[in-house]
Every structure is written in C-alpha cells, then in structure tokens.
Amino acid sequence: AQTVTQSQPEMSVQEAETVTLSCTYDTSESDYYLFWYKQPPSRQMILVIRQEAYKQQNATENRFSVNFQKAAKSFSLKISDSQLGDAAMYFCAYLANSGYALNFGKGTSLLVTP
Amino acid sequence: GAVVSQHPSRVICKSGTSVKIECRSLDFQATTMFWYRQFPKQSLMLMATSNEGSKATYEQGVEKDKFLINHASLTLSTLTVTSAHPEDSSFYICSARGGGLDNQPQHFGDGTRLSIL
C-alpha cells in the first residue's frame, strides 16, 4: 500500500516570504501522479498543482512550484510571495496510474502572518 | 470547469435518524464516485468507491450496512448514514471522476457537515 507522509503539522510564514511544505511517499509503482491540494476554512478542496512521475521537470503554477525528487520519493511544495489568502490546510496526495483513489497525507496547516 | 454538487451542506439531526447525502456531477458523466470522511483537523479518509451500476467497494473498517452507497446513474451517487449516532458526526466529502476532463483526477463536492445530537 502506498503511504503519504507530511511531517509538518503546522507551518508559519510572513506575508511576501517563501515557505516550503514537505511531503514524502512510499510506493513500488514507477508510474504515478502527485498532487497538492489546498483546503481553506470553507473546507473546499482546491487543486494547487500536479506532477506526473514520468516528467523530470518540476511543475509550476504561478507562485506555487514543486521540488520532485523521484529517487528520494519526495515532493515538496514551495509557495513564493505568500499571501494572506494562502492560509489553509495543505494536503499532499498520491495517485497510482493504475488506481482510482487519491491517497492523502495528514496535512500541514499553513498560517500566514502580516 | 467540471462541477460536483453535494447536498445538503449542513445537517443537524437526532440520534437514530437516517441521513441521505447526494453527490451530483452537473456537467459530466461520473463513472466513479468516491466518499470521504474528514474529522476536525485530520485528513480525508476514503470510505468507499462506487462505480455506476455496481456495488460500492468499502475501505477496511467502514461498515457497509451503516453507510449505504447507491450509484444508480452516471451523475448521481448517494450516501445514507443509517441510524446515525453522535460518533458519526463528521464532515463528508464526495468526489467524482469522469473521463478526460482537464487535469484533475477527481472533482470534489463542497462537503456536508453532519452533526448528530
């Protein structure tokens, strides 16, 4: 079974600064997908960024980028120029290419201070 | 983009009541729907996976007689919490998977907050 580990229950960043959220995973698959989801207080699940395992290039979406290290099974999220609206729970998730269900980590609560 | 509507958003009811939650894909056909439960400050835990026209597949530890799932059409899945008790109080989220829609693996509903008194 695949496991997703987020070792930081809480993180704090000052507005306009950069923060990195960690995620590691365990799998025996060679082809899979990784995602970061944001869950604000409204509890809506918002897809932030995705990465296909076969792609060596790290995914980027505006202020959000990932550092995907396949050999190390690491998938960290970097948020640049943090904004107050970035405050939320962030979940790392894994999806096997052959699977259907997302496997979520325990989440990291991000606090953004003015 | 693809929209999944989940209803109701909030339910408060007495212990022993059965509660039905609906999950609809509004603009695509959802071949597979998922039901998650989320306790406060915890992650989403998959309860079951349902495919249209067949029985749901439940995760270990989830009582299928307690949480009845019906996926009778390609746009609707329902979760019924039977004889709900206070320990069933939680946030329930559905998601739907449809073929070939953008880059999202699943489209999530906005969730249902269930409170059993």
Short mmCIF file of C-alpha atoms in Angstrom, two decimals:
data_model
loop_
_atom_site.label_atom_id
_atom_site.label_comp_id
_atom_site.label_asym_id
_atom_site.label_seq_id
_atom_site.Cartn_x
_atom_site.Cartn_y
_atom_site.Cartn_z
CA ALA A 1 0.00 0.00 0.00
CA GLN A 2 1.13 3.49 -0.72
CA THR A 3 1.67 5.93 2.13
CA VAL A 4 1.99 9.68 2.05
CA THR A 5 3.78 11.46 4.88
CA GLN A 6 3.61 15.12 5.74
CA SER A 7 5.92 15.66 8.68
CA GLN A 8 4.97 19.27 9.39
CA PRO A 9 1.59 19.54 11.15
CA GLU A 10 1.87 23.34 11.18
CA MET A 11 3.93 25.95 9.39
CA SER A 12 4.04 29.69 9.60
CA VAL A 13 5.22 32.26 7.06
CA GLN A 14 5.23 36.00 6.87
CA GLU A 15 3.40 37.72 4.09
CA ALA A 16 5.55 38.09 0.94
CA GLU A 17 8.01 35.47 2.16
CA THR A 18 8.59 31.97 0.82
CA VAL A 19 7.65 28.73 2.54
CA THR A 20 8.24 25.09 1.68
CA LEU A 21 5.92 22.28 2.72
CA SER A 22 7.34 18.77 2.82
CA CYS A 23 5.88 15.54 1.56
CA THR A 24 7.35 12.09 1.16
CA TYR A 25 5.67 8.99 -0.14
CA ASP A 26 6.27 5.32 -0.42
CA THR A 27 5.39 3.29 -3.49
CA SER A 28 6.61 0.41 -5.58
CA GLU A 29 4.96 1.81 -8.69
CA SER A 30 7.01 3.51 -11.38
CA ASP A 31 4.18 5.48 -12.94
CA TYR A 32 2.01 7.67 -10.75
CA TYR A 33 0.82 11.21 -10.07
CA LEU A 34 1.35 13.55 -7.15
CA PHE A 35 -0.80 16.48 -6.13
CA TRP A 36 -1.03 19.29 -3.65
CA TYR A 37 -4.49 20.31 -2.52
CA LYS A 38 -5.45 23.38 -0.54
CA GLN A 39 -8.34 23.28 1.91
CA PRO A 40 -9.28 26.73 3.26
CA PRO A 41 -11.63 27.17 6.23
CA SER A 42 -14.57 26.74 3.85
CA ARG A 43 -13.29 23.15 3.53
CA GLN A 44 -13.50 23.18 -0.23
CA MET A 45 -10.79 21.03 -1.83
CA ILE A 46 -8.78 23.07 -4.32
CA LEU A 47 -6.16 21.52 -6.58
CA VAL A 48 -2.99 23.59 -6.37
CA ILE A 49 -0.55 21.69 -8.54
CA ARG A 50 0.07 18.26 -10.04
CA GLN A 51 3.14 16.35 -11.11
CA GLU A 52 3.40 13.31 -13.34
CA ALA A 53 6.12 10.93 -12.16
CA TYR A 54 7.46 10.39 -15.65
CA LYS A 55 8.20 14.09 -16.05
CA GLN A 56 11.57 15.23 -14.80
CA GLN A 57 10.68 18.90 -14.95
CA ASN A 58 9.18 20.28 -11.76
CA ALA A 59 5.64 21.58 -12.11
CA THR A 60 4.98 25.29 -11.62
CA GLU A 61 1.74 27.23 -11.25
CA ASN A 62 2.31 30.94 -10.74
CA ARG A 63 3.59 31.34 -7.16
CA PHE A 64 3.45 27.61 -6.49
CA SER A 65 6.17 25.20 -7.52
CA VAL A 66 7.26 21.73 -6.53
CA ASN A 67 10.57 20.04 -5.96
CA PHE A 68 10.01 16.50 -7.17
CA GLN A 69 12.78 14.08 -6.27
CA LYS A 70 11.66 10.71 -7.62
CA ALA A 71 14.56 8.67 -6.30
CA ALA A 72 14.12 10.12 -2.84
CA LYS A 73 10.31 9.90 -3.13
CA SER A 74 9.99 13.48 -2.09
CA PHE A 75 7.50 16.06 -3.34
CA SER A 76 7.73 19.42 -1.60
CA LEU A 77 5.62 22.49 -2.34
CA LYS A 78 7.14 25.95 -2.43
CA ILE A 79 4.91 28.97 -2.09
CA SER A 80 6.57 32.21 -3.10
CA ASP A 81 5.44 35.71 -2.18
CA SER A 82 2.99 34.29 0.36
CA GLN A 83 -0.36 35.99 0.64
CA LEU A 84 -2.90 36.05 3.46
CA GLY A 85 -5.24 34.04 1.25
CA ASP A 86 -2.73 31.19 1.16
CA ALA A 87 -3.56 30.34 4.76
CA ALA A 88 -5.16 26.90 4.71
CA MET A 89 -4.60 23.19 5.20
CA TYR A 90 -2.41 21.74 2.50
CA PHE A 91 -2.64 18.07 1.61
CA CYS A 92 -0.17 16.10 -0.43
CA ALA A 93 -1.79 13.29 -2.40
CA TYR A 94 -0.71 10.29 -4.43
CA LEU A 95 -2.50 8.53 -7.25
CA ALA A 96 -1.21 5.37 -8.89
CA ASN A 97 -1.54 5.34 -12.65
CA SER A 98 -3.42 2.12 -12.35
CA GLY A 99 -5.56 3.29 -9.49
CA TYR A 100 -8.61 5.39 -8.87
CA ALA A 101 -8.47 6.72 -5.34
CA LEU A 102 -6.30 9.53 -4.08
CA ASN A 103 -4.17 8.74 -1.05
CA PHE A 104 -3.81 11.81 1.16
CA GLY A 105 -1.20 12.80 3.68
CA LYS A 106 -2.25 14.10 7.11
CA GLY A 107 -1.94 17.69 6.04
CA THR A 108 0.01 20.80 7.00
CA SER A 109 -1.74 23.81 8.43
CA LEU A 110 -0.21 26.97 6.98
CA LEU A 111 -0.51 30.23 8.85
CA VAL A 112 0.34 33.46 7.04
CA THR A 113 1.14 36.43 9.24
CA PRO A 114 1.00 40.06 8.13
CA GLY B 1 -14.82 23.51 -15.41
CA ALA B 2 -16.40 20.37 -14.06
CA VAL B 3 -18.78 20.88 -11.18
CA VAL B 4 -19.81 18.48 -8.47
CA SER B 5 -22.77 19.47 -6.35
CA GLN B 6 -23.15 17.99 -2.89
CA HIS B 7 -26.33 18.40 -0.89
CA PRO B 8 -27.10 19.19 1.85
CA SER B 9 -24.18 21.28 3.06
CA ARG B 10 -25.22 21.03 6.69
CA VAL B 11 -27.35 18.56 8.61
CA ILE B 12 -28.25 18.54 12.27
CA CYS B 13 -30.45 15.70 13.46
CA LYS B 14 -31.29 13.50 16.38
CA SER B 15 -29.58 10.24 17.19
CA GLY B 16 -31.20 7.30 15.41
CA THR B 17 -32.13 9.27 12.32
CA SER B 18 -31.02 8.17 8.87
CA VAL B 19 -29.44 10.86 6.74
CA LYS B 20 -29.02 10.88 2.98
CA ILE B 21 -26.33 12.92 1.23
CA GLU B 22 -26.41 13.45 -2.51
CA CYS B 23 -23.49 13.95 -4.85
CA ARG B 24 -24.19 15.04 -8.40
CA SER B 25 -21.88 15.67 -11.32
CA LEU B 26 -23.51 18.58 -13.12
CA ASP B 27 -21.73 18.72 -16.45
CA PHE B 28 -20.02 15.39 -16.93
CA GLN B 29 -20.67 11.70 -16.53
CA ALA B 30 -19.02 10.34 -13.42
CA THR B 31 -18.04 6.75 -13.96
CA THR B 32 -16.61 6.57 -10.46
CA MET B 33 -17.52 8.46 -7.31
CA PHE B 34 -15.72 8.49 -4.01
CA TRP B 35 -16.90 9.20 -0.48
CA TYR B 36 -14.55 10.59 2.14
CA ARG B 37 -14.93 11.38 5.81
CA GLN B 38 -12.91 14.09 7.50
CA PHE B 39 -12.73 14.62 11.25
CA PRO B 40 -11.64 18.02 12.58
CA LYS B 41 -8.02 18.85 11.82
CA GLN B 42 -7.50 15.49 10.17
CA SER B 43 -7.04 14.30 6.63
CA LEU B 44 -9.61 12.93 4.23
CA MET B 45 -10.18 9.23 4.78
CA LEU B 46 -11.61 7.26 1.89
CA MET B 47 -14.74 5.42 2.92
CA ALA B 48 -15.81 3.81 -0.32
CA THR B 49 -15.56 3.85 -4.07
CA SER B 50 -18.65 3.44 -6.20
CA ASN B 51 -19.00 2.69 -9.87
CA GLU B 52 -22.22 3.33 -11.68
CA GLY B 53 -24.49 0.32 -11.68
CA SER B 54 -22.44 -1.83 -9.35
CA LYS B 55 -21.95 -2.29 -5.64
CA ALA B 56 -19.65 0.06 -3.82
CA THR B 57 -16.24 -1.06 -2.63
CA TYR B 58 -15.75 -0.16 1.01
CA GLU B 59 -12.46 0.51 2.74
CA GLN B 60 -11.42 -1.64 5.65
CA GLY B 61 -13.20 -0.68 8.83
CA VAL B 62 -16.12 1.05 7.13
CA GLU B 63 -19.44 -0.64 7.85
CA LYS B 64 -21.32 -1.12 4.60
CA ASP B 65 -24.61 -1.63 6.41
CA LYS B 66 -24.09 1.62 8.25
CA PHE B 67 -23.05 3.69 5.26
CA LEU B 68 -25.22 2.77 2.31
CA ILE B 69 -23.97 3.95 -1.04
CA ASN B 70 -26.02 3.98 -4.21
CA HIS B 71 -24.67 4.99 -7.60
CA ALA B 72 -27.68 4.45 -9.78
CA SER B 73 -26.77 6.82 -12.58
CA LEU B 74 -23.70 8.40 -14.12
CA THR B 75 -24.48 11.71 -12.47
CA LEU B 76 -25.71 10.79 -9.01
CA SER B 77 -24.36 8.92 -6.02
CA THR B 78 -25.93 8.93 -2.58
CA LEU B 79 -24.55 8.13 0.84
CA THR B 80 -27.06 7.22 3.52
CA VAL B 81 -25.90 7.16 7.12
CA THR B 82 -28.35 4.77 8.74
CA SER B 83 -29.40 5.14 12.36
CA ALA B 84 -26.82 7.86 12.88
CA HIS B 85 -25.21 8.34 16.28
CA PRO B 86 -23.06 11.15 17.69
CA GLU B 87 -19.86 9.34 16.71
CA ASP B 88 -20.97 9.59 13.07
CA SER B 89 -20.77 13.37 13.30
CA SER B 90 -18.15 14.42 10.77
CA PHE B 91 -17.52 16.22 7.51
CA TYR B 92 -18.37 14.05 4.50
CA ILE B 93 -16.99 14.89 1.06
CA CYS B 94 -17.77 13.28 -2.24
CA SER B 95 -15.75 13.43 -5.41
CA ALA B 96 -16.35 12.29 -8.93
CA ARG B 97 -14.12 11.01 -11.65
CA GLY B 98 -15.06 11.41 -15.28
CA GLY B 99 -13.09 10.51 -18.33
CA GLY B 100 -10.83 13.07 -19.94
CA LEU B 101 -11.71 16.20 -18.05
CA ASP B 102 -8.83 18.66 -17.61
CA ASN B 103 -6.01 17.62 -15.35
CA GLN B 104 -7.92 16.93 -12.20
CA PRO B 105 -8.06 13.31 -11.07
CA GLN B 106 -11.25 13.94 -9.17
CA HIS B 107 -13.70 16.81 -8.80
CA PHE B 108 -14.77 17.43 -5.24
CA GLY B 109 -18.10 18.50 -3.85
CA ASP B 110 -18.18 21.18 -1.18
CA GLY B 111 -18.87 18.67 1.58
CA THR B 112 -21.60 18.01 4.13
CA ARG B 113 -21.20 18.81 7.79
CA LEU B 114 -23.18 16.21 9.72
CA SER B 115 -23.97 16.78 13.38
CA ILE B 116 -25.83 14.14 15.35
CA LEU B 117 -27.28 15.26 18.64
#
